Amino acid sequence: MNLLLKNIAKHVTLTPEDEGRVLFLTEPQTFKAKTILLKQADVCTQSYFVIKGILRSYTIDENGVEHVVSFACPEWWIADMYSYLSQRPGQLFIEVIEDAEVIVLTKENQEKLYSEVPKTERFFRILIENSLIANQKRLINNLTFTAEARYDIFTKKFHSILPYLPQKQIASYIGVTPEFFSRMKAKLLKK
Amino acid sequence: MNLLLKNIAKHVTLTPEDEGRVLFLTEPQTFKAKTILLKQADVCTQSYFVIKGILRSYTIDENGVEHVVSFACPEWWIADMYSYLSQRPGQLFIEVIEDAEVIVLTKENQEKLYSEVPKTERFFRILIENSLIANQKRLINNLTFTAEARYDIFTKKFHSILPYLPQKQIASYIGVTPEFFSRMKAKLLKK
DNA sequence: AAATGCACTTGACCTAGATTATGAAATTAT
DNA sequence: ATAATTTCATAATCTAGGTCAAGTGCATTT
């Protein structure tokens, strides 16, 4: 059964016709690892709901340094929210880490969905609320905790996909250099 | 005229009856500077739309260190989103910085509003979307820029209220100690 | 099978920002 | 006004984490 519908059902109740509209306006797609779905400075015209595999979003700063913004596992959405919502060029890349099956929702179809199936408005509101909360927590964590503690929090949150993530990307996500991360890990093993 | 209705009108169009419901379900209130509207570990049962004055939210970590999470100027909302949405004890304090007029919306009335005036669902979705974007930008900024650059970004974003903010709170917001902030400011003046 | 290129490790050295301490200036309360 | 509290400035010392550089083990390409 469709994982997206199942996911929507956790928050709002759709009629079978509503569900039909959702299926009609979304499109399953598969991508190989290392595929780039969105490039920095491009407009993000679609968001992705992950069925299988792992994706990530990241930015490259003025000094050429990569910063991982998010990892997306199954049942998560990923997009450059700024660009997707404003339809202006964004800062993020979106890349497939592990061969992925996703459901694609274009910005256009998202708007159609809102007007044709008003209940989805609530579903997406709740989704965004949850990401906002997660984001604020991460911000506070970054201000409050040391790199070691942040790593600990990270492993708990992402333990299921941990073995698939190159550690330079974990380092980047928690906000330290790969060199420092490597040293930190070695130190932790000694305990 | 009511600033909240004006603000809503920027995103969705309400009928006069709808507007009546909004007015009925919200309540203007005034608070003196230094009033604490929410304490850490309490459940956040209301959110505040600022008409006049300045508020802030902050947390106190395990070591007793304060971290400013947000400042709210006129036309902004403030709440402990995690606690407000989950109705569980939160981590944030909310405090009045400058004598304030606010419009109070209780969680209960928020739910009523969603069901009685469905269009408000879109309004709040858009609001949350915008805070999510702002939050992600701040996260990236923190990972990417030095304290000096973050201060520069801060002054641009909050220039209108800058004179009212104690600099230890600015320091906390951008993520440095008051001592370091003081020295940084002195250094910047020399240029 | 060699060659190219990453991801990771380790070491030496460096720096942005933290910590601790002290005093002056400015608010706030009495 | 003046005492009390808080904010701000400055200086000395310390450290978490960064930078640069060199080397190792794996994949992927040819």
CSV table of C-alpha atoms (C1' of nucleotides) in Angstrom, one decimal:
chain,number,residue,atom,x,y,z
A,1,MET,CA,0.0,0.0,0.0
A,2,ASN,CA,1.1,3.5,-0.7
A,3,LEU,CA,3.4,4.8,2.0
A,4,LEU,CA,2.5,8.4,1.4
A,5,LEU,CA,-1.2,7.8,1.9
A,6,LYS,CA,-0.5,5.8,5.0
A,7,ASN,CA,1.6,8.7,6.2
A,8,ILE,CA,-1.1,11.3,5.5
A,9,ALA,CA,-3.6,9.1,7.3
A,10,LYS,CA,-1.7,9.5,10.5
A,11,HIS,CA,-2.7,13.2,10.6
A,12,VAL,CA,-5.9,13.7,8.5
A,13,THR,CA,-8.6,11.4,7.2
A,14,LEU,CA,-9.1,11.4,3.4
A,15,THR,CA,-12.0,10.0,1.4
A,16,PRO,CA,-11.1,7.4,-1.3
A,17,GLU,CA,-11.7,10.2,-3.9
A,18,ASP,CA,-9.3,12.5,-2.0
A,19,GLU,CA,-6.7,9.7,-2.0
A,20,GLY,CA,-7.2,9.3,-5.7
A,21,ARG,CA,-6.4,13.0,-6.2
A,22,VAL,CA,-3.2,12.6,-4.2
A,23,LEU,CA,-2.1,9.6,-6.3
A,24,PHE,CA,-2.9,11.5,-9.5
A,25,LEU,CA,-1.0,14.5,-8.5
A,26,THR,CA,2.2,12.7,-7.3
A,27,GLU,CA,4.6,10.6,-9.1
A,28,PRO,CA,6.8,7.7,-7.9
A,29,GLN,CA,10.4,7.8,-9.2
A,30,THR,CA,13.6,6.0,-8.5
A,31,PHE,CA,17.1,7.4,-8.5
A,32,LYS,CA,20.6,5.9,-8.3
A,33,ALA,CA,23.0,6.8,-5.5
A,34,LYS,CA,25.0,10.0,-6.2
A,35,THR,CA,22.2,11.5,-8.4
A,36,ILE,CA,21.9,15.2,-7.9
A,37,LEU,CA,18.2,16.2,-7.8
A,38,LEU,CA,18.7,19.9,-7.2
A,39,LYS,CA,21.7,22.2,-7.7
A,40,GLN,CA,22.6,25.3,-5.7
A,41,ALA,CA,21.2,28.5,-7.4
A,42,ASP,CA,18.4,26.5,-9.2
A,43,VAL,CA,14.8,26.9,-8.3
A,44,CYS,CA,13.4,23.9,-6.4
A,45,THR,CA,10.2,23.0,-8.2
A,46,GLN,CA,9.5,19.7,-6.5
A,47,SER,CA,9.7,18.1,-3.1
A,48,TYR,CA,10.4,14.5,-2.4
A,49,PHE,CA,8.8,12.0,-0.1
A,50,VAL,CA,11.3,9.2,0.6
A,51,ILE,CA,9.9,5.6,0.3
A,52,LYS,CA,13.3,3.9,0.3
A,53,GLY,CA,16.9,4.9,0.4
A,54,ILE,CA,18.6,8.0,1.8
A,55,LEU,CA,18.9,11.5,0.5
A,56,ARG,CA,20.6,14.6,1.9
A,57,SER,CA,20.5,18.4,1.3
A,58,TYR,CA,23.6,20.5,1.7
A,59,THR,CA,25.0,23.9,0.8
A,60,ILE,CA,28.5,25.0,-0.3
A,61,ASP,CA,29.7,28.2,1.3
A,62,GLU,CA,31.9,31.0,0.0
A,63,ASN,CA,35.0,29.2,1.0
A,64,GLY,CA,33.9,26.0,-0.8
A,65,VAL,CA,33.1,24.2,2.4
A,66,GLU,CA,30.1,21.8,2.4
A,67,HIS,CA,27.5,22.0,5.1
A,68,VAL,CA,24.9,19.2,5.4
A,69,VAL,CA,21.6,20.7,6.2
A,70,SER,CA,19.5,17.5,6.4
A,71,PHE,CA,19.3,13.8,5.9
A,72,ALA,CA,16.1,12.2,4.6
A,73,CYS,CA,15.2,8.6,5.5
A,74,PRO,CA,12.0,6.8,4.5
A,75,GLU,CA,8.8,8.6,5.4
A,76,TRP,CA,10.6,12.0,5.4
A,77,TRP,CA,10.2,14.9,3.0
A,78,ILE,CA,13.1,16.7,1.5
A,79,ALA,CA,13.3,19.9,-0.5
A,80,ASP,CA,15.0,23.3,-0.4
A,81,MET,CA,12.1,24.9,1.5
A,82,TYR,CA,13.1,28.4,0.9
A,83,SER,CA,13.4,27.9,-2.8
A,84,TYR,CA,10.4,25.6,-3.1
A,85,LEU,CA,8.1,28.1,-1.3
A,86,SER,CA,9.4,31.3,-2.8
A,87,GLN,CA,10.2,29.8,-6.2
A,88,ARG,CA,13.4,31.7,-6.2
A,89,PRO,CA,17.0,30.3,-6.7
A,90,GLY,CA,18.0,28.5,-3.5
A,91,GLN,CA,21.2,27.6,-1.8
A,92,LEU,CA,20.8,23.9,-1.4
A,93,PHE,CA,21.9,20.8,-3.3
A,94,ILE,CA,19.8,17.7,-3.0
A,95,GLU,CA,21.7,14.4,-3.5
A,96,VAL,CA,20.9,10.7,-3.3
A,97,ILE,CA,23.1,8.9,-0.8
A,98,GLU,CA,21.6,5.4,-1.2
A,99,ASP,CA,19.6,4.2,-4.2
A,100,ALA,CA,16.2,5.7,-3.6
A,101,GLU,CA,12.5,5.4,-4.3
A,102,VAL,CA,10.7,8.6,-3.8
A,103,ILE,CA,7.3,10.2,-4.5
A,104,VAL,CA,7.6,13.5,-6.3
A,105,LEU,CA,5.3,16.4,-5.7
A,106,THR,CA,5.7,19.4,-7.9
A,107,LYS,CA,5.0,22.9,-6.5
A,108,GLU,CA,2.3,23.3,-9.0
A,109,ASN,CA,0.5,20.1,-8.0
A,110,GLN,CA,1.0,21.0,-4.4
A,111,GLU,CA,-1.1,24.1,-5.0
A,112,LYS,CA,-3.7,22.0,-6.8
A,113,LEU,CA,-3.8,19.7,-3.9
A,114,TYR,CA,-4.4,22.5,-1.5
A,115,SER,CA,-7.4,23.7,-3.4
A,116,GLU,CA,-8.8,20.4,-4.5
A,117,VAL,CA,-8.2,18.5,-1.2
A,118,PRO,CA,-8.3,21.2,1.5
A,119,LYS,CA,-7.6,18.7,4.2
A,120,THR,CA,-4.0,18.4,2.8
A,121,GLU,CA,-3.5,21.9,3.9
A,122,ARG,CA,-3.7,20.7,7.5
A,123,PHE,CA,-1.5,17.7,6.8
A,124,PHE,CA,1.3,19.9,5.4
A,125,ARG,CA,0.8,22.4,8.2
A,126,ILE,CA,1.5,19.7,10.7
A,127,LEU,CA,4.5,18.5,8.8
A,128,ILE,CA,6.0,22.0,8.7
A,129,GLU,CA,5.3,22.5,12.4
A,130,ASN,CA,7.2,19.3,13.1
A,131,SER,CA,10.2,20.4,11.1
A,132,LEU,CA,10.2,23.8,12.6
A,133,ILE,CA,10.3,22.2,16.1
A,134,ALA,CA,13.1,19.8,15.0
A,135,ASN,CA,15.0,22.7,13.6
A,136,GLN,CA,14.7,24.9,16.7
A,137,LYS,CA,15.9,22.0,18.8
A,138,ARG,CA,18.9,21.6,16.6
A,139,LEU,CA,19.7,25.2,16.8
A,140,ILE,CA,19.5,25.2,20.6
A,141,ASN,CA,21.6,22.0,20.6
A,142,ASN,CA,24.3,23.6,18.5
A,143,LEU,CA,24.4,26.6,20.9
A,144,THR,CA,24.3,24.5,24.0
A,145,PHE,CA,26.3,21.4,23.6
A,146,THR,CA,29.8,20.4,22.7
A,147,ALA,CA,30.6,18.5,19.5
A,148,GLU,CA,30.8,15.3,21.4
A,149,ALA,CA,27.3,15.7,22.9
A,150,ARG,CA,26.0,16.7,19.5
A,151,TYR,CA,27.4,13.5,18.0
A,152,ASP,CA,25.7,11.5,20.7
A,153,ILE,CA,22.4,13.1,19.9
A,154,PHE,CA,23.0,12.5,16.3
A,155,THR,CA,23.6,8.8,16.6
A,156,LYS,CA,20.4,8.4,18.6
A,157,LYS,CA,18.3,10.3,16.0
A,158,PHE,CA,19.8,8.6,13.0
A,159,HIS,CA,21.0,5.2,14.3
A,160,SER,CA,19.1,3.4,11.6
A,161,ILE,CA,21.0,5.0,8.7
A,162,LEU,CA,24.3,5.5,10.5
A,163,PRO,CA,26.2,2.8,8.7
A,164,TYR,CA,25.3,4.3,5.3
A,165,LEU,CA,26.6,7.8,6.0
A,166,PRO,CA,30.2,8.8,5.2
A,167,GLN,CA,31.6,10.3,8.3
A,168,LYS,CA,32.6,13.5,6.7
A,169,GLN,CA,28.9,14.1,6.2
A,170,ILE,CA,28.1,13.4,9.8
A,171,ALA,CA,30.9,15.7,10.8
A,172,SER,CA,29.5,18.4,8.6
A,173,TYR,CA,25.9,17.9,10.0
A,174,ILE,CA,27.0,18.3,13.6
A,175,GLY,CA,29.2,21.3,12.6
A,176,VAL,CA,32.9,20.1,12.9
A,177,THR,CA,35.7,19.4,10.4
A,178,PRO,CA,36.2,15.8,9.2
A,179,GLU,CA,39.7,15.9,10.9
A,180,PHE,CA,38.3,16.9,14.3
A,181,PHE,CA,35.5,14.4,13.9
A,182,SER,CA,38.0,11.5,13.2
A,183,ARG,CA,40.0,12.4,16.3
A,184,MET,CA,36.9,12.7,18.4
A,185,LYS,CA,35.7,9.3,17.3
A,186,ALA,CA,39.1,7.7,18.1
A,187,LYS,CA,38.9,9.3,21.6
A,188,LEU,CA,35.4,8.0,22.2
A,189,LEU,CA,36.5,4.4,21.3
A,190,LYS,CA,39.2,4.4,24.0
A,191,LYS,CA,36.5,4.7,26.6
B,1,MET,CA,-7.6,49.1,12.8
B,2,ASN,CA,-6.7,45.7,14.1
B,3,LEU,CA,-3.1,44.9,13.3
B,4,LEU,CA,-3.7,41.1,13.4
B,5,LEU,CA,-6.5,41.3,10.9
B,6,LYS,CA,-4.4,43.5,8.7
B,7,ASN,CA,-1.6,40.9,8.9
B,8,ILE,CA,-3.9,38.0,8.1
B,9,ALA,CA,-5.2,39.9,5.1
B,10,LYS,CA,-1.7,39.9,3.6
B,11,HIS,CA,-2.0,36.1,3.1
B,12,VAL,CA,-5.7,35.2,3.0
B,13,THR,CA,-9.0,37.0,2.4
B,14,LEU,CA,-11.5,36.7,5.3
B,15,THR,CA,-15.2,37.7,5.2
B,16,PRO,CA,-16.3,40.2,7.8
B,17,GLU,CA,-17.9,37.3,9.7
B,18,ASP,CA,-14.7,35.5,9.7
B,19,GLU,CA,-12.9,38.5,11.0
B,20,GLY,CA,-15.5,38.7,13.8
B,21,ARG,CA,-14.7,35.1,14.8
B,22,VAL,CA,-11.0,36.0,14.9
B,23,LEU,CA,-11.7,39.0,17.1
B,24,PHE,CA,-13.9,36.9,19.3
B,25,LEU,CA,-11.4,34.2,19.8
B,26,THR,CA,-8.4,36.5,20.5
B,27,GLU,CA,-7.7,38.9,23.3
B,28,PRO,CA,-5.6,42.0,23.5
B,29,GLN,CA,-3.5,42.4,26.6
B,30,THR,CA,-0.7,44.6,27.8
B,31,PHE,CA,2.4,43.7,29.8
B,32,LYS,CA,5.1,45.7,31.6
B,33,ALA,CA,8.8,45.1,30.7
B,34,LYS,CA,10.4,42.2,32.5
B,35,THR,CA,7.1,40.3,32.9
B,36,ILE,CA,7.6,36.6,32.4
B,37,LEU,CA,4.8,35.2,30.3
B,38,LEU,CA,6.1,31.6,30.2
B,39,LYS,CA,8.5,29.7,32.4
B,40,GLN,CA,10.7,26.8,31.4
B,41,ALA,CA,9.0,23.4,32.1
B,42,ASP,CA,5.6,24.9,32.0
B,43,VAL,CA,3.1,24.1,29.2
B,44,CYS,CA,2.8,26.9,26.7
B,45,THR,CA,-1.0,27.3,26.4
B,46,GLN,CA,-1.0,30.5,24.4
B,47,SER,CA,0.8,32.3,21.6
B,48,TYR,CA,1.3,36.0,21.4
B,49,PHE,CA,1.1,38.3,18.4
B,50,VAL,CA,3.0,41.5,19.1
B,51,ILE,CA,1.3,44.8,18.5
B,52,LYS,CA,3.8,47.0,20.3
B,53,GLY,CA,7.0,46.5,22.3
B,54,ILE,CA,9.5,43.7,22.3
B,55,LEU,CA,9.5,40.2,23.7
B,56,ARG,CA,12.0,37.4,23.6
B,57,SER,CA,12.2,33.7,24.2
B,58,TYR,CA,15.2,32.0,25.8
B,59,THR,CA,16.3,28.8,27.4
B,60,ILE,CA,18.6,28.1,30.3
B,61,ASP,CA,20.9,25.1,29.9
B,62,GLU,CA,22.3,22.6,32.3
B,63,ASN,CA,25.2,24.9,33.2
B,64,GLY,CA,22.8,27.8,33.9
B,65,VAL,CA,23.7,29.6,30.7
B,66,GLU,CA,21.0,31.6,29.0
B,67,HIS,CA,20.5,31.2,25.2
B,68,VAL,CA,18.2,33.6,23.4
B,69,VAL,CA,16.1,31.7,20.9
B,70,SER,CA,14.1,34.6,19.4
B,71,PHE,CA,13.2,38.2,19.6
B,72,ALA,CA,9.6,39.3,18.7
B,73,CYS,CA,8.9,42.8,17.4
B,74,PRO,CA,5.5,44.2,16.3
B,75,GLU,CA,3.7,42.0,13.8
B,76,TRP,CA,5.6,38.8,14.9
B,77,TRP,CA,4.3,35.8,16.8
B,78,ILE,CA,6.0,34.3,19.8
B,79,ALA,CA,5.5,31.1,21.7
B,80,ASP,CA,7.3,27.9,22.6
B,81,MET,CA,6.3,26.1,19.5
B,82,TYR,CA,7.3,22.7,20.8
B,83,SER,CA,5.3,23.1,23.9
B,84,TYR,CA,2.4,24.9,22.3
B,85,LEU,CA,1.9,22.3,19.7
B,86,SER,CA,2.5,19.2,21.8
B,87,GLN,CA,1.0,20.7,25.0
B,88,ARG,CA,3.9,19.2,26.9
B,89,PRO,CA,6.3,21.0,29.2
B,90,GLY,CA,8.7,23.1,27.2
B,91,GLN,CA,12.2,24.5,27.5
B,92,LEU,CA,11.6,28.1,26.9
B,93,PHE,CA,11.0,31.2,28.9
B,94,ILE,CA,9.1,34.1,27.3
B,95,GLU,CA,9.8,37.5,28.6
B,96,VAL,CA,8.8,41.1,27.9
B,97,ILE,CA,11.8,43.3,27.0
B,98,GLU,CA,9.9,46.5,26.3
B,99,ASP,CA,6.4,47.3,27.6
B,100,ALA,CA,4.2,45.5,25.2
B,101,GLU,CA,0.7,45.2,23.7
B,102,VAL,CA,0.0,41.8,22.4
B,103,ILE,CA,-2.9,39.8,21.1
B,104,VAL,CA,-3.3,36.5,22.9
B,105,LEU,CA,-4.4,33.3,21.1
B,106,THR,CA,-4.9,30.3,23.3
B,107,LYS,CA,-4.2,26.8,21.9
B,108,GLU,CA,-7.9,26.0,22.5
B,109,ASN,CA,-9.1,29.0,20.5
B,110,GLN,CA,-6.6,28.2,17.8
B,111,GLU,CA,-8.2,24.9,17.3
B,112,LYS,CA,-11.6,26.5,17.2
B,113,LEU,CA,-10.3,29.0,14.7
B,114,TYR,CA,-9.0,26.2,12.4
B,115,SER,CA,-12.4,24.5,12.4
B,116,GLU,CA,-14.6,27.6,12.3
B,117,VAL,CA,-12.5,29.6,9.8
B,118,PRO,CA,-10.7,27.0,7.7
B,119,LYS,CA,-8.9,29.8,5.8
B,120,THR,CA,-6.8,30.5,9.0
B,121,GLU,CA,-5.3,27.1,8.5
B,122,ARG,CA,-3.6,28.5,5.4
B,123,PHE,CA,-2.6,31.7,7.1
B,124,PHE,CA,-0.8,29.8,9.9
B,125,ARG,CA,0.7,27.3,7.5
B,126,ILE,CA,2.3,30.2,5.7
B,127,LEU,CA,3.5,31.7,9.0
B,128,ILE,CA,5.1,28.5,10.1
B,129,GLU,CA,6.7,28.0,6.6
B,130,ASN,CA,8.3,31.4,7.0
B,131,SER,CA,9.7,30.7,10.4
B,132,LEU,CA,11.0,27.4,9.2
B,133,ILE,CA,12.8,29.1,6.4
B,134,ALA,CA,14.2,31.8,8.8
B,135,ASN,CA,15.3,29.1,11.2
B,136,GLN,CA,17.1,27.1,8.6
B,137,LYS,CA,18.9,30.2,7.4
B,138,ARG,CA,20.0,30.9,10.9
B,139,LEU,CA,21.2,27.4,11.3
B,140,ILE,CA,23.3,27.6,8.1
B,141,ASN,CA,24.6,31.0,9.1
B,142,ASN,CA,25.8,29.6,12.5
B,143,LEU,CA,27.6,26.8,10.7
B,144,THR,CA,29.0,29.0,8.0
B,145,PHE,CA,29.9,32.4,9.4
B,146,THR,CA,32.2,33.8,12.1
B,147,ALA,CA,30.7,35.7,15.1
B,148,GLU,CA,31.5,39.0,13.4
B,149,ALA,CA,29.6,38.1,10.3
B,150,ARG,CA,26.7,36.8,12.3
B,151,TYR,CA,26.6,40.1,14.2
B,152,ASP,CA,26.5,42.0,11.0
B,153,ILE,CA,23.6,39.8,9.7
B,154,PHE,CA,21.9,40.4,13.1
B,155,THR,CA,22.1,44.2,13.0
B,156,LYS,CA,20.6,44.2,9.5
B,157,LYS,CA,17.7,42.0,10.5
B,158,PHE,CA,16.9,43.7,13.8
B,159,HIS,CA,18.2,47.2,13.3
B,160,SER,CA,14.8,48.7,14.3
B,161,ILE,CA,15.0,47.3,17.8
B,162,LEU,CA,18.8,47.3,18.2
B,163,PRO,CA,18.9,50.2,20.7
B,164,TYR,CA,16.5,48.4,23.0
B,165,LEU,CA,18.4,45.2,23.3
B,166,PRO,CA,20.9,44.6,26.1
B,167,GLN,CA,24.1,43.5,24.4
B,168,LYS,CA,24.4,40.3,26.4
B,169,GLN,CA,21.2,39.2,24.8
B,170,ILE,CA,22.5,40.0,21.3
B,171,ALA,CA,25.6,38.1,22.2
B,172,SER,CA,23.6,35.1,23.4
B,173,TYR,CA,21.4,35.2,20.2
B,174,ILE,CA,24.4,35.1,17.9
B,175,GLY,CA,26.0,32.4,20.1
B,176,VAL,CA,29.0,34.0,21.8
B,177,THR,CA,29.7,35.1,25.4
B,178,PRO,CA,29.0,38.7,26.5
B,179,GLU,CA,32.8,39.2,27.1
B,180,PHE,CA,33.7,38.2,23.7
B,181,PHE,CA,30.9,40.2,22.2
B,182,SER,CA,32.1,43.3,24.0
B,183,ARG,CA,35.6,42.9,22.8
B,184,MET,CA,34.4,42.2,19.2
B,185,LYS,CA,32.3,45.4,19.3
B,186,ALA,CA,35.3,47.4,20.5
B,187,LYS,CA,37.4,46.0,17.7
B,188,LEU,CA,34.8,46.8,15.1
B,189,LEU,CA,34.6,50.4,16.2
B,190,LYS,CA,38.3,50.9,15.6
B,191,LYS,CA,37.7,50.3,11.9
C,1,DA,C1',47.3,-4.3,-12.8
C,2,DA,C1',48.3,0.1,-12.6
C,3,DA,C1',46.5,4.4,-11.9
C,4,DT,C1',43.5,7.8,-10.2
C,5,DG,C1',40.8,9.5,-6.7
C,6,DC,C1',38.3,9.6,-2.3
C,7,DA,C1',37.6,8.8,2.6
C,8,DC,C1',39.8,8.4,6.7
C,9,DT,C1',43.8,8.9,10.2
C,10,DT,C1',47.4,11.1,12.6
C,11,DG,C1',50.6,14.8,13.9
C,12,DA,C1',52.2,19.7,14.6
C,13,DC,C1',50.8,24.0,15.0
C,14,DC,C1',47.2,27.8,15.2
C,15,DT,C1',43.1,30.8,16.5
C,16,DA,C1',38.4,32.1,17.6
C,17,DG,C1',36.2,32.3,21.3
C,18,DA,C1',35.6,30.7,26.5
C,19,DT,C1',36.7,31.4,31.3
C,20,DT,C1',37.9,33.9,35.3
C,21,DA,C1',38.6,38.0,37.5
C,22,DT,C1',38.3,43.0,38.5
C,23,DG,C1',36.4,47.4,38.2
C,24,DA,C1',33.7,51.1,36.1
C,25,DA,C1',29.2,52.7,34.4
C,26,DA,C1',24.5,52.6,34.2
C,27,DT,C1',19.8,51.1,35.8
C,28,DT,C1',16.6,50.1,39.3
C,29,DA,C1',14.9,49.9,43.7
C,30,DT,C1',14.5,52.0,48.5
D,1,DA,C1',19.6,60.8,46.6
D,2,DT,C1',21.8,56.6,47.5
D,3,DA,C1',22.3,51.8,48.0
D,4,DA,C1',21.9,47.6,45.3
D,5,DT,C1',21.9,45.2,41.1
D,6,DT,C1',22.9,44.6,36.6
D,7,DT,C1',25.4,45.8,32.5
D,8,DC,C1',29.5,46.6,30.1
D,9,DA,C1',34.7,46.9,29.4
D,10,DT,C1',39.3,45.1,29.7
D,11,DA,C1',43.0,41.9,30.5
D,12,DA,C1',45.3,37.3,31.3
D,13,DT,C1',45.0,32.7,30.6
D,14,DC,C1',43.1,28.5,28.6
D,15,DT,C1',40.8,25.2,25.3
D,16,DA,C1',37.7,23.2,21.8
D,17,DG,C1',38.1,22.9,17.5
D,18,DG,C1',40.4,24.5,13.0
D,19,DT,C1',44.2,24.4,9.5
D,20,DC,C1',47.8,22.4,6.9
D,21,DA,C1',50.4,18.6,5.6
D,22,DA,C1',51.7,13.9,4.9
D,23,DG,C1',50.4,9.1,4.6
D,24,DT,C1',47.3,4.8,4.4
D,25,DG,C1',43.7,1.9,2.8
D,26,DC,C1',39.9,1.3,-0.5
D,27,DA,C1',37.1,1.7,-4.5
D,28,DT,C1',36.4,2.9,-9.3
D,29,DT,C1',38.3,3.6,-13.7
D,30,DT,C1',41.2,2.3,-17.7
